[in-house]
GROMACS .gro file of C-alpha atoms in nm:
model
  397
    1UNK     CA    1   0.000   0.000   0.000
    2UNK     CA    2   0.122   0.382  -0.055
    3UNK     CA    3   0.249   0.564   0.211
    4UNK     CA    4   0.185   0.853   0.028
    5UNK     CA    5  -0.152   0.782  -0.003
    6UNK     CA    6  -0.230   0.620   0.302
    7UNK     CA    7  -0.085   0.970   0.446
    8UNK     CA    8  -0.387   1.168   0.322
    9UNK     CA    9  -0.661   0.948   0.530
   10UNK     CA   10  -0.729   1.112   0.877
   11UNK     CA   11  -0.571   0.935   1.153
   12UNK     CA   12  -0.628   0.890   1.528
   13UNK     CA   13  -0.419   1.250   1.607
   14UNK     CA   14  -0.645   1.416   1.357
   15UNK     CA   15  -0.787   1.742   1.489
   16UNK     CA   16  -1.177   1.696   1.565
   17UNK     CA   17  -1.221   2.036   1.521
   18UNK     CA   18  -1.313   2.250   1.174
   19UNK     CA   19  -0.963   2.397   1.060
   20UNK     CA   20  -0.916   2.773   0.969
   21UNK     CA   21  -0.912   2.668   0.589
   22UNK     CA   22  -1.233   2.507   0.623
   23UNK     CA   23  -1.380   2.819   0.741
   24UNK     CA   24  -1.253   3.014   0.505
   25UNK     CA   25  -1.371   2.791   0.279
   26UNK     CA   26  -1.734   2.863   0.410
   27UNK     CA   27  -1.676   3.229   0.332
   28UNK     CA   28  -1.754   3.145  -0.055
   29UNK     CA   29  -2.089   3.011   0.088
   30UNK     CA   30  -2.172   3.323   0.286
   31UNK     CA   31  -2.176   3.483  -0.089
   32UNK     CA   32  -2.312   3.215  -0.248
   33UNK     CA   33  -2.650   3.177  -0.025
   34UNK     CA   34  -2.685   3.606  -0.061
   35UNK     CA   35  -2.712   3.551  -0.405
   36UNK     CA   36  -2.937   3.272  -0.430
   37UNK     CA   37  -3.154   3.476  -0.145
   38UNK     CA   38  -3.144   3.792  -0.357
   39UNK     CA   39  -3.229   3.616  -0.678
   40UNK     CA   40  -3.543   3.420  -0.515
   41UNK     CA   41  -3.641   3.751  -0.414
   42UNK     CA   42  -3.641   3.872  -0.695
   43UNK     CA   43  -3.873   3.602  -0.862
   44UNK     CA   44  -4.142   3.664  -0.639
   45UNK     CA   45  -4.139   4.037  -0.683
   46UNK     CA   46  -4.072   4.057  -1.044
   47UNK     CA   47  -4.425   4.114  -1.206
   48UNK     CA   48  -4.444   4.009  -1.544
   49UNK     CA   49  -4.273   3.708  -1.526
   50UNK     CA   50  -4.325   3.382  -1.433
   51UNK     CA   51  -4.232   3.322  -1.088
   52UNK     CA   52  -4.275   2.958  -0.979
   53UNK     CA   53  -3.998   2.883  -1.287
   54UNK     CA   54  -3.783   3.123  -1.200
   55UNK     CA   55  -3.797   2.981  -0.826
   56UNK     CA   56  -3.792   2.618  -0.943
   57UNK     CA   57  -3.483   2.755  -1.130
   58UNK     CA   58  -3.333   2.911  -0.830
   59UNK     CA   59  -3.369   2.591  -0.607
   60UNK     CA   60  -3.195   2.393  -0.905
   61UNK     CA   61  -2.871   2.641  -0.788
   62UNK     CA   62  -2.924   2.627  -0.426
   63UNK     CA   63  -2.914   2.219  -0.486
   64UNK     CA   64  -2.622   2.233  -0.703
   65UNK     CA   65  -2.438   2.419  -0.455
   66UNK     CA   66  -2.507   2.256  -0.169
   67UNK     CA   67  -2.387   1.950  -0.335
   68UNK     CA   68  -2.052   2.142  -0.378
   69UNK     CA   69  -2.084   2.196  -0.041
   70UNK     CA   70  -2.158   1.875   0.139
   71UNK     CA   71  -1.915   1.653  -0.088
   72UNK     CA   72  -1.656   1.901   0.084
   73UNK     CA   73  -1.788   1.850   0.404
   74UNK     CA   74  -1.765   1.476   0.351
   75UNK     CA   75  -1.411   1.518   0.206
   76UNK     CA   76  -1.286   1.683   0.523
   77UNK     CA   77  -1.400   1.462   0.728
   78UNK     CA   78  -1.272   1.162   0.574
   79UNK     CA   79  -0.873   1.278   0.492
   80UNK     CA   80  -0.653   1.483   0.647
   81UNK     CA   81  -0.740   1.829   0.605
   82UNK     CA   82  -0.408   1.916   0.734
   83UNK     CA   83  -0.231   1.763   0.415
   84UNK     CA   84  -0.128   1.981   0.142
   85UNK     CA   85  -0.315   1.802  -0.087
   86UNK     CA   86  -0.644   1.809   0.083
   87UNK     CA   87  -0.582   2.197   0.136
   88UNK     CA   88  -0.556   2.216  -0.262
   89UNK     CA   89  -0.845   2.037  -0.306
   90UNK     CA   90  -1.044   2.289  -0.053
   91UNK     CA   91  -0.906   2.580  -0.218
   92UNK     CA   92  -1.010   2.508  -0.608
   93UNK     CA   93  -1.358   2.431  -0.471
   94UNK     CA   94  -1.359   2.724  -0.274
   95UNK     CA   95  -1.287   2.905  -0.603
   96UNK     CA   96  -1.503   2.702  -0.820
   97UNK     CA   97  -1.766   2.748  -0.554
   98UNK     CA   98  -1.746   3.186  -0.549
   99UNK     CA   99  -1.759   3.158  -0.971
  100UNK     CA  100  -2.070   2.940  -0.925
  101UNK     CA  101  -2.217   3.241  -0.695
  102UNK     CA  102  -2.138   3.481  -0.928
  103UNK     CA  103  -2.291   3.331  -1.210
  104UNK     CA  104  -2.546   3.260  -1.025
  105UNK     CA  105  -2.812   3.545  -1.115
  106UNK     CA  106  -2.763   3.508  -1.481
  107UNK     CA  107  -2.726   3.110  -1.464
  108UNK     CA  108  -3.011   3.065  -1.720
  109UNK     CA  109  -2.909   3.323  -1.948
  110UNK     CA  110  -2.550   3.487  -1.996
  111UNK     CA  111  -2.335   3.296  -1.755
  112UNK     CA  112  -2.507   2.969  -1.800
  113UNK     CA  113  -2.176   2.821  -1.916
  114UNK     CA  114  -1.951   2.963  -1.654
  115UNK     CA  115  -2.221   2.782  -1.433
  116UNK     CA  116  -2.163   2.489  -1.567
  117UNK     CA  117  -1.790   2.470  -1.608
  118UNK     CA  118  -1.743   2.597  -1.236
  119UNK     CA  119  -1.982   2.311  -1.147
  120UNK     CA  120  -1.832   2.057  -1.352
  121UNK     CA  121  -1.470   2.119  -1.291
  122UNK     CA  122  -1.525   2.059  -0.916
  123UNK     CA  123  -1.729   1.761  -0.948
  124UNK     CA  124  -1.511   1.600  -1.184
  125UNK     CA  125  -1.186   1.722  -1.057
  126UNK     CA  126  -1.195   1.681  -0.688
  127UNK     CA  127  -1.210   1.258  -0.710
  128UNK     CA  128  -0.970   1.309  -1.009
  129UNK     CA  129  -0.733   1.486  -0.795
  130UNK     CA  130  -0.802   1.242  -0.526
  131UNK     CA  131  -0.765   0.913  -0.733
  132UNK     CA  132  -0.439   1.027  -0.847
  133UNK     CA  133  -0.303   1.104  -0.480
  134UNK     CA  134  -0.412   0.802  -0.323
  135UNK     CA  135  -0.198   0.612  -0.603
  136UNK     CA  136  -0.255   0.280  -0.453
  137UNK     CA  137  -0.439   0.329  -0.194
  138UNK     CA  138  -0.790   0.108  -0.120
  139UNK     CA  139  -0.976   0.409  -0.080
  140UNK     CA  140  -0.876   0.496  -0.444
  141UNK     CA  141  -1.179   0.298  -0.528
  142UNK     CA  142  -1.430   0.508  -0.387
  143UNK     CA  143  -1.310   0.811  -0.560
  144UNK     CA  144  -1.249   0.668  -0.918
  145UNK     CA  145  -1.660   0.587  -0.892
  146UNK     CA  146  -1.754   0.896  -0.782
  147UNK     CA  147  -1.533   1.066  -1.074
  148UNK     CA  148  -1.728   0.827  -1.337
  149UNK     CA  149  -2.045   0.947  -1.225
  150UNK     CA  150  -1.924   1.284  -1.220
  151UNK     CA  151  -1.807   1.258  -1.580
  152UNK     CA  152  -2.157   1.116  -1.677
  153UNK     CA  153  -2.304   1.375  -1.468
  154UNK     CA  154  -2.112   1.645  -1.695
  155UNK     CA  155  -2.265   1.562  -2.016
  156UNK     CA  156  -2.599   1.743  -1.978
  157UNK     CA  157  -2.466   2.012  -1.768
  158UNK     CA  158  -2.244   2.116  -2.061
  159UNK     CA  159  -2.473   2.071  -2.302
  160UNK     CA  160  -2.757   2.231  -2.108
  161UNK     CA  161  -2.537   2.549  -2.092
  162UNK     CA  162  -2.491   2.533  -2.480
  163UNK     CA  163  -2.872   2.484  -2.587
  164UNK     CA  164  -3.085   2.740  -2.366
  165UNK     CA  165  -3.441   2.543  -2.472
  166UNK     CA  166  -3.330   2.278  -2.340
  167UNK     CA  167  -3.113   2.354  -2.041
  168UNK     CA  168  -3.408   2.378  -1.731
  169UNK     CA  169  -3.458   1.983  -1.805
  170UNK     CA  170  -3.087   1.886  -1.876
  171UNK     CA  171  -2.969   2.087  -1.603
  172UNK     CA  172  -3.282   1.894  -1.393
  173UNK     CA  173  -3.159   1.594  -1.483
  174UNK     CA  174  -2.823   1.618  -1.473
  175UNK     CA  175  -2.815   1.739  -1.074
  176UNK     CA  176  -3.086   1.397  -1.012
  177UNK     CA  177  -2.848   1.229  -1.157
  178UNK     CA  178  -2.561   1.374  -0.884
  179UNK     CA  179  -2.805   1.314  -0.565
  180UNK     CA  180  -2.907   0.979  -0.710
  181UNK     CA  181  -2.520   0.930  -0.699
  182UNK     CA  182  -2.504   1.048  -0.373
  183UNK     CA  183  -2.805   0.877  -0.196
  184UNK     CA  184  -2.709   0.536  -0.361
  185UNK     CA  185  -2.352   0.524  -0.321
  186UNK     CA  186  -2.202   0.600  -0.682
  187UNK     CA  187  -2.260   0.216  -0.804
  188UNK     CA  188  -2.097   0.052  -1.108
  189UNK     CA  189  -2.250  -0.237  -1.309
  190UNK     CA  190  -2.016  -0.525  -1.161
  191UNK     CA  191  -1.905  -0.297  -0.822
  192UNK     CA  192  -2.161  -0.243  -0.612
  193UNK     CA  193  -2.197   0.057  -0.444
  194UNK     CA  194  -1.970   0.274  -0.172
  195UNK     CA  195  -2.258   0.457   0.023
  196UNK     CA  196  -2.115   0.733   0.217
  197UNK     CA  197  -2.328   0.546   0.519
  198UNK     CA  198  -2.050   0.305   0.558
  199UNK     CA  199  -1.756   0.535   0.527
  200UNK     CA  200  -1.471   0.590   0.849
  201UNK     CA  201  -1.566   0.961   0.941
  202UNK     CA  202  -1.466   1.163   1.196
  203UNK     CA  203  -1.773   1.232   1.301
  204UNK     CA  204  -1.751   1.554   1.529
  205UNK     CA  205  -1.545   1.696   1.246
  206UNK     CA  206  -1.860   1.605   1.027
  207UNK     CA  207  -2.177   1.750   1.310
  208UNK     CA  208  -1.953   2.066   1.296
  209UNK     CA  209  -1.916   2.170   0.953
  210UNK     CA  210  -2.306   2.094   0.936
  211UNK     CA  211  -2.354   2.340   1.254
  212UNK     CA  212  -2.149   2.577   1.053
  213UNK     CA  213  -2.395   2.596   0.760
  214UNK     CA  214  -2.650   2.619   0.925
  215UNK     CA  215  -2.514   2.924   1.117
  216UNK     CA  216  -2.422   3.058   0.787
  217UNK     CA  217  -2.764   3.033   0.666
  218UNK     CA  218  -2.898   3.221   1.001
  219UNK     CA  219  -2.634   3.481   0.928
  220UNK     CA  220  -2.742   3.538   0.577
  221UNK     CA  221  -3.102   3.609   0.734
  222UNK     CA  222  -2.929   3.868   0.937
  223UNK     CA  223  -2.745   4.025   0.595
  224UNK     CA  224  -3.133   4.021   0.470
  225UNK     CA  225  -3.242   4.212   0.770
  226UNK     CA  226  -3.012   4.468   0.779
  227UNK     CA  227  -2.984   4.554   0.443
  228UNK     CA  228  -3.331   4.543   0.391
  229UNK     CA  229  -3.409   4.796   0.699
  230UNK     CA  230  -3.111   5.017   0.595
  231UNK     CA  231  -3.202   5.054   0.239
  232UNK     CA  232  -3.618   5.127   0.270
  233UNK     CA  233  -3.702   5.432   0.402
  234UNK     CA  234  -3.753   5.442   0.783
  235UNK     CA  235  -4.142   5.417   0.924
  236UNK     CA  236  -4.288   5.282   1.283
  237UNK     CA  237  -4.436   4.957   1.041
  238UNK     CA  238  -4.060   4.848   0.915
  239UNK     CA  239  -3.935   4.902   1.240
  240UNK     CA  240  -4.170   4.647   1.368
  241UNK     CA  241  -4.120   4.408   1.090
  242UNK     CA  242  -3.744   4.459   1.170
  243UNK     CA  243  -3.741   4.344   1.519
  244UNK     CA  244  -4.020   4.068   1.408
  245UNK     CA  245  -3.790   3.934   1.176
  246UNK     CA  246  -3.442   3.942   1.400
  247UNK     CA  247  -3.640   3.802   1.697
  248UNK     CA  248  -3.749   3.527   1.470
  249UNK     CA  249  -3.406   3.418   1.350
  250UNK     CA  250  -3.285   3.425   1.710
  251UNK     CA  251  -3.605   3.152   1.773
  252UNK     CA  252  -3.489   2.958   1.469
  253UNK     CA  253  -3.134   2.979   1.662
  254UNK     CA  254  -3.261   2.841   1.969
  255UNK     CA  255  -3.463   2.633   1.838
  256UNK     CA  256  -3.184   2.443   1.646
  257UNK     CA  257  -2.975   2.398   1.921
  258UNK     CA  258  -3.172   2.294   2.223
  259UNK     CA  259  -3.034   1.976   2.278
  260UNK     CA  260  -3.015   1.793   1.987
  261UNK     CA  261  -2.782   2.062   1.800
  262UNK     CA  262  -2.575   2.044   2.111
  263UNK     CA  263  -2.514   1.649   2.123
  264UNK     CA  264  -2.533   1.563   1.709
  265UNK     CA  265  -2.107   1.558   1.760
  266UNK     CA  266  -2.157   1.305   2.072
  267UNK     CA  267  -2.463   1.072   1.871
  268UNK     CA  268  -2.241   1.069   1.636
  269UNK     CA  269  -1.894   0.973   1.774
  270UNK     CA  270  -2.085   0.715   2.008
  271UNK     CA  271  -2.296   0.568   1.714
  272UNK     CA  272  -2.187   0.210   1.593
  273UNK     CA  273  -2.179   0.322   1.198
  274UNK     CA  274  -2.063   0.718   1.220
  275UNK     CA  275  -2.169   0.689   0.868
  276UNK     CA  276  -2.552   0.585   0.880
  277UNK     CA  277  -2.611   0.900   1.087
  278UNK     CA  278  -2.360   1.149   0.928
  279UNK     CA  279  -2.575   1.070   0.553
  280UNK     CA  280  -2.851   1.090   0.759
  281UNK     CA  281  -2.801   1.413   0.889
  282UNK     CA  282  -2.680   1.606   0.545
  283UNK     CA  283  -3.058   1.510   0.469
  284UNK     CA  284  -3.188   1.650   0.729
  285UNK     CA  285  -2.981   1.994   0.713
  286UNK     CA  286  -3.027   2.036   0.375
  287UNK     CA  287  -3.389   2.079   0.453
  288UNK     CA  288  -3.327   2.259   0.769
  289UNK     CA  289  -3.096   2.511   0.559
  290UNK     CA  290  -3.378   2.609   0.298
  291UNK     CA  291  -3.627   2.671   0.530
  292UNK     CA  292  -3.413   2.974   0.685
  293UNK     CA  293  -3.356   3.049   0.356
  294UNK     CA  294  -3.731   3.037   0.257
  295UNK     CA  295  -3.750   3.231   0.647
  296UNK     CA  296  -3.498   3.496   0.495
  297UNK     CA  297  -3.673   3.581   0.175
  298UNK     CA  298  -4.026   3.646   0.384
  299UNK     CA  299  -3.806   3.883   0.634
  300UNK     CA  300  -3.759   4.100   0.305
  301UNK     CA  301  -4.124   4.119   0.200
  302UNK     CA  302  -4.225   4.192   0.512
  303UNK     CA  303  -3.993   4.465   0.601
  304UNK     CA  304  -4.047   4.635   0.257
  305UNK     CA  305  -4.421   4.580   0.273
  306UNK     CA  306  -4.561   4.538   0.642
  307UNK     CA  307  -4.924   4.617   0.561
  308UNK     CA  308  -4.974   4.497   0.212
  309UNK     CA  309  -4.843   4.546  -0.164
  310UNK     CA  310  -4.599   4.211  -0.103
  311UNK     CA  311  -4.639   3.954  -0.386
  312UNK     CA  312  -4.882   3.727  -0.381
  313UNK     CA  313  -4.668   3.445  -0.275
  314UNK     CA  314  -4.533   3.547   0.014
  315UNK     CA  315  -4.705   3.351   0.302
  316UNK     CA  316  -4.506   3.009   0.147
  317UNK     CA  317  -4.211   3.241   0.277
  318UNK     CA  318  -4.357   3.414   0.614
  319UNK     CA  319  -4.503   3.070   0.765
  320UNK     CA  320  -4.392   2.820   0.470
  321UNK     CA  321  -4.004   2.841   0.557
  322UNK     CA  322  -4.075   2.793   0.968
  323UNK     CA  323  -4.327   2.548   0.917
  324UNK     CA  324  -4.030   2.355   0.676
  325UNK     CA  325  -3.707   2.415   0.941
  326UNK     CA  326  -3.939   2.276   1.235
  327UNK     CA  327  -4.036   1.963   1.010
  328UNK     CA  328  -3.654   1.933   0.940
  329UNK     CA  329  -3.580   1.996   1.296
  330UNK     CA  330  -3.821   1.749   1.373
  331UNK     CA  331  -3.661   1.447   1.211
  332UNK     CA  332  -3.316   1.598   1.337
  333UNK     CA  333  -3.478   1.538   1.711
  334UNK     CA  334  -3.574   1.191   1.591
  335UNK     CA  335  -3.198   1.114   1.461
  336UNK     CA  336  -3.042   1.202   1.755
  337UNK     CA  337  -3.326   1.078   2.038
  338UNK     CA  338  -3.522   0.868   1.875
  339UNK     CA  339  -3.900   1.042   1.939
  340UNK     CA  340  -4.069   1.381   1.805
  341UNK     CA  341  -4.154   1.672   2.032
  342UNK     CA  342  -4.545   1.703   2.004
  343UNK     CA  343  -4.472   2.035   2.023
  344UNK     CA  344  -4.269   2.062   1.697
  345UNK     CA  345  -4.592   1.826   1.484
  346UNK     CA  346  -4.838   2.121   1.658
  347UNK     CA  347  -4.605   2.396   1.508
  348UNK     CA  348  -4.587   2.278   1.211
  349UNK     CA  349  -4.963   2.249   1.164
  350UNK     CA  350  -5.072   2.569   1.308
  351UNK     CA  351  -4.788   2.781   1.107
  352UNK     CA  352  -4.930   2.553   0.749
  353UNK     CA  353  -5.275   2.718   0.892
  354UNK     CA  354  -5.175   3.044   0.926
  355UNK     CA  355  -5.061   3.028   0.514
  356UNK     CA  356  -5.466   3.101   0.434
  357UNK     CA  357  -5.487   3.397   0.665
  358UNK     CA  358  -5.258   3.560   0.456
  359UNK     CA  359  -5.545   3.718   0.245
  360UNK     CA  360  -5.704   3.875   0.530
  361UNK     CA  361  -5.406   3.949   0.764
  362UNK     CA  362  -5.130   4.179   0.671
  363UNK     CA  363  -4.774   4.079   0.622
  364UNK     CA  364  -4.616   4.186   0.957
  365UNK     CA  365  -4.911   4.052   1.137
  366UNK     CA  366  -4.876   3.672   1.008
  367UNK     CA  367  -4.456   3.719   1.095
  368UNK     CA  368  -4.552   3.829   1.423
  369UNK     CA  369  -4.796   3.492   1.434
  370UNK     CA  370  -4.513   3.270   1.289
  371UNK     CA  371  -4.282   3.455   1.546
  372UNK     CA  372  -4.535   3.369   1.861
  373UNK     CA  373  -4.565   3.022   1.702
  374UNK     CA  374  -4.165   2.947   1.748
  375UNK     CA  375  -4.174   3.161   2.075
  376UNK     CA  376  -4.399   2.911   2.244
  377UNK     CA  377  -4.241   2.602   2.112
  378UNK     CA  378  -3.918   2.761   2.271
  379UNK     CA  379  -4.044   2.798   2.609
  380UNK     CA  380  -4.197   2.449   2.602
  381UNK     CA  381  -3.857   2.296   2.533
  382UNK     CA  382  -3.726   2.520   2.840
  383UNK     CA  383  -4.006   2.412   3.053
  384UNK     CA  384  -3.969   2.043   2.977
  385UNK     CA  385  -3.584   2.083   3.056
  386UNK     CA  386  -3.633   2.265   3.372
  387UNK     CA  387  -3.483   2.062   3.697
  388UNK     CA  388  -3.403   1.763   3.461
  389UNK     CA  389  -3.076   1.611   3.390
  390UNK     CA  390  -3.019   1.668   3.048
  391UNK     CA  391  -3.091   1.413   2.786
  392UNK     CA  392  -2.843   1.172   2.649
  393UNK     CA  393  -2.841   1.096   2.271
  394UNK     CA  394  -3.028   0.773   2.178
  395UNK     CA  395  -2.990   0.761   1.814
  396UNK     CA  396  -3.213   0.463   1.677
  397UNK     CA  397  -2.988   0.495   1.358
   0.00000   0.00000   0.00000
């Protein structure tokens, strides 16, 4: 076997914690999820066009991204981040990553090629790069699959970017094609599969990169906020929307890391298969992650229009992105405890009722509702916590 390779697996002295590159690394993403914010916005507001394309459109880049994303995650957590080699890797896809973001708003007209390149050139070159540094290294395998589907995966992205009637359903089907990858464990007539459920993670390195986008989502709420407030002109009714909106972020905070957020590194460093829960989990915050971003978009309606004028979509935003993160953070709960706060079922269902009262209430009104909704589901985990030893993690994964 190659000590050379063998050199670039993470080892028993391997630092649990996120390195410095790693969050640098995350800095791209900061960028990346204002853009896809500021672009969703914009297809809800834009009259005139169509807008549930344009948003199915925008999702398609959140998804692609993310995939960017969590394959680095993964990555990280499964070599040596400390290695040259590894740092290389990080670097290009941080690059790759900021292009993505900035062609981002014009990825289905102008830059729908630079899209695609950026996209492709990470997929296909990180297990490249990886299959030739692992020489003959075991885990070379794993890799060398992932870069075949990659390479399949490239076809329609390329070609999607060079025929624009045809690009929404190529581009659709090549990023199924990528999370079918993913999900099944890149198999190969004759090879089976290498599902990322079975992998050797370090799996406190892996609960805290996922902590970390999700904190980067909450903080691109925040970016929403404030530049939202800052650039409409000041009245008593944005005010309130403000503070509705901040106050509502700091629930979705709180929320997120009663408990469960707090002990997902422990569930998963005590769990027989790190793996099994670590896929598990990406699932889960992926969800999790759009619904603050869903959360983020309605802060902007609302702050621009507290008492009406918003577009007609925007209670899917105001209750529709809570109502999503506490049926995300729902099956996180379940993951790491192995039961469902009634609570969190009884939040979801009243916020999904609120939706409909959007025709009669105004804007600020239903985000104060969605805010009192998460308020009370707060102070029930509090009350249930009070005087009690706090839970240990009970994953039935």
């Amino acid at each position: 076997m190659d000590e050379r390779g063998s050199a670039l697996l993470r080892g028993g002295v391997s630092a649990t914690r996120a390195t410095f590159l790693e969050l640098f690394f995350d800095l791209a993403f900061v960028f990346a999820l204002t853009r896809i914010s500021q672009r969703l916005i914009d297809d809800v507001s834009t009259h005139g066009r169509d807008p549930f394309r344009e948003s199915a459109q925008t999702v398609l880049l959140f998804l692609a991204l993310w995939m960017v994303w969590t394959v680095a995650a993964w990555v990280t957590s499964r070599y040596e981040p400390e290695q040259a080699a590894i740092q290389f890797v990080v670097v290009a896809s941080m690059f790759g990553s900021l292009v993505m973001a900035v062609a981002a708003p014009r990825a289905f007209s102008g830059r729908a090629l630079t899209f695609a390149l950026a996209y492709v050139v990470i997929q296909v070159g990180r297990p490249l790069f990886l299959t030739l540094a692992l020489r003959g290294h075991p885990r070379r395998s794993v890799t060398a699959r992932i870069m075949v589907w990659a390479g399949f995966g490239a076809v329609p992205w390329l070609v999607g970017a060079l025929v624009p009637t045809a690009q929404e359903v190529l581009w659709t089907l090549a990023l199924a094609w990528d999370y079918v990858g993913l999900a099944l464990g890149w198999p190969l007539p004759g090879r089976g599969a290498a599902r990322a459920s079975g992998w050797a993670v370090a799996g406190e390195h892996l609960a805290e990169r996922y902590q970390q986008f999700f904190l980067i989502s909450l903080g691109e709420t925040i970016l929403i906020i404030g530049l939202t407030f800052s650039g409409a002109a000041y009245s008593a009714d944005r005010a309130l929307a403000f503070t509705l909106s901040f106050l509502t972020t700091v629930l979705l905070w709180r929320i997120y890391f009663h408990r469960a957020g707090h002990v997902l590194a422990d569930a998963i460093r005590e769990a027989r298969r790190p793996g099994v829960l670590g896929e598990s989990a990406s699932w889960t915050h992926l969800l999790i992650v759009v619904g603050v971003l869903l959360t983020g978009v309605g802060y902007e309606l609302v702050i621009v229009h507290p008492y009406g004028g918003a577009a007609p979509g925007w209670p899917v935003f105001v209750t529709g992105g809570p109502a999503l993160f506490l049926a995300a953070r729902a099956r996180f709960e379940y993951e790491i405890f192995g039961r469902v706060s009634r609570t969190r079922v009884v939040g979801v269902v009243v916020l999904l009722a609120l939706a409909p009262l959007g025709r009669l209430l105004s804007p600020v009104t239903v985000l104060g509702l969605s805010a009192l909704v998460l308020a009370g589901i707060a102070a029930g985990d509090a009350w249930r916590a009070r005087g009690r030893p706090a839970e240990e993690p009970a994953s039935p994964l």
